[in-house]
mmCIF file of C-alpha atoms in Angstrom:
data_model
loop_
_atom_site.group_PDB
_atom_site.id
_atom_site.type_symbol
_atom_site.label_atom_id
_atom_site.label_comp_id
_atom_site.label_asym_id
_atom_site.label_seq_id
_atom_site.Cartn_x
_atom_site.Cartn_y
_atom_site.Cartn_z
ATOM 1 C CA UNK H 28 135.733 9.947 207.079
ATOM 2 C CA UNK H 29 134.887 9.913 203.205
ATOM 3 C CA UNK H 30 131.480 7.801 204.736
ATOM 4 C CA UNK H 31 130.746 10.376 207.058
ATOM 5 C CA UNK H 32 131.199 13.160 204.000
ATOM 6 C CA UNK H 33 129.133 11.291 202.156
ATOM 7 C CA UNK H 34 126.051 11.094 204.450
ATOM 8 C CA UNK H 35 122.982 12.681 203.979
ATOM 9 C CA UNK H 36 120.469 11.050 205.984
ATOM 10 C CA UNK H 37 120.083 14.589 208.172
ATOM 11 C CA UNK H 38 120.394 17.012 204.865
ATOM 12 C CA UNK H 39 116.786 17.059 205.084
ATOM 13 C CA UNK H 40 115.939 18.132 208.150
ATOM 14 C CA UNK H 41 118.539 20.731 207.668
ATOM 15 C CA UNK H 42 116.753 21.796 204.842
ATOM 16 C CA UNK H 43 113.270 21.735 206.302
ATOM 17 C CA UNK H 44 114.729 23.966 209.481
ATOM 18 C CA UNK H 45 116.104 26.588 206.959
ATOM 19 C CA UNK H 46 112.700 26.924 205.204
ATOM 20 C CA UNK H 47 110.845 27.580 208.617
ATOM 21 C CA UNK H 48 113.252 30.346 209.088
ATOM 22 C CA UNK H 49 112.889 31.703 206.187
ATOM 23 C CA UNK H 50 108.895 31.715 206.503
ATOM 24 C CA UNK H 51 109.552 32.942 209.674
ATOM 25 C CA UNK H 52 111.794 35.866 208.875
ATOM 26 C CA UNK H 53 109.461 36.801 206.243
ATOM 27 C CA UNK H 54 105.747 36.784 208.715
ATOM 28 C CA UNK H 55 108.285 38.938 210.971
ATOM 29 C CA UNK H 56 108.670 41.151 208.217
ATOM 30 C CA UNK H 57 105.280 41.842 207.160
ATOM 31 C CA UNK H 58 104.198 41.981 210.262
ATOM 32 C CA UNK H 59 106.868 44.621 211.199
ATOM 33 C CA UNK H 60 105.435 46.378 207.778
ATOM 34 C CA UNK H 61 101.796 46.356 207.993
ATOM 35 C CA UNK H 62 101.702 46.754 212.194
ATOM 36 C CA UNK H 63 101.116 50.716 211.716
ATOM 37 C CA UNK H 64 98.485 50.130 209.250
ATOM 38 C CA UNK H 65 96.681 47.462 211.013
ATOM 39 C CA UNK H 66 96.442 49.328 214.674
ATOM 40 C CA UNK H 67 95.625 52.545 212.957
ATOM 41 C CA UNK H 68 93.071 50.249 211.446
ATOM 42 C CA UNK H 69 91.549 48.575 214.810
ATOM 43 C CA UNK H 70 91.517 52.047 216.660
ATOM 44 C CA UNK H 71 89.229 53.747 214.160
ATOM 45 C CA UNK H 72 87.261 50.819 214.052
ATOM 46 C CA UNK H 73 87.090 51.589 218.076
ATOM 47 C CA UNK H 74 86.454 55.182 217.235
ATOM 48 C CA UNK H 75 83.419 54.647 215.267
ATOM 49 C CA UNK H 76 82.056 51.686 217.158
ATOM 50 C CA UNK H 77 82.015 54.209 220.666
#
């Protein structure tokens, strides 16, 4: 058991799966922030281009 505890061979990839959340959570989140901005954006950009 105290071999098993002691183990870290998949702490990394752990690790590395936690920081792609994170990244993830955070695009989400700016993308959730700036969406109104950006299609307000784009659809005078159609306005002006019609």
């Amino acid at each position: 058991m105290t071999k098993f505890l002691k183990d870290e061979s998949g702490a990394t990839a752990i690790e590395y799966g936690l920081i792609a959340a994170g990244i993830a959570v955070a695009i989400i989140a700016a993308v959730g922030l700036l969406g109104d901005s950006l299609n307000a954006l784009f659809a005078d950009v159609d306005t002006a281009l019609q």
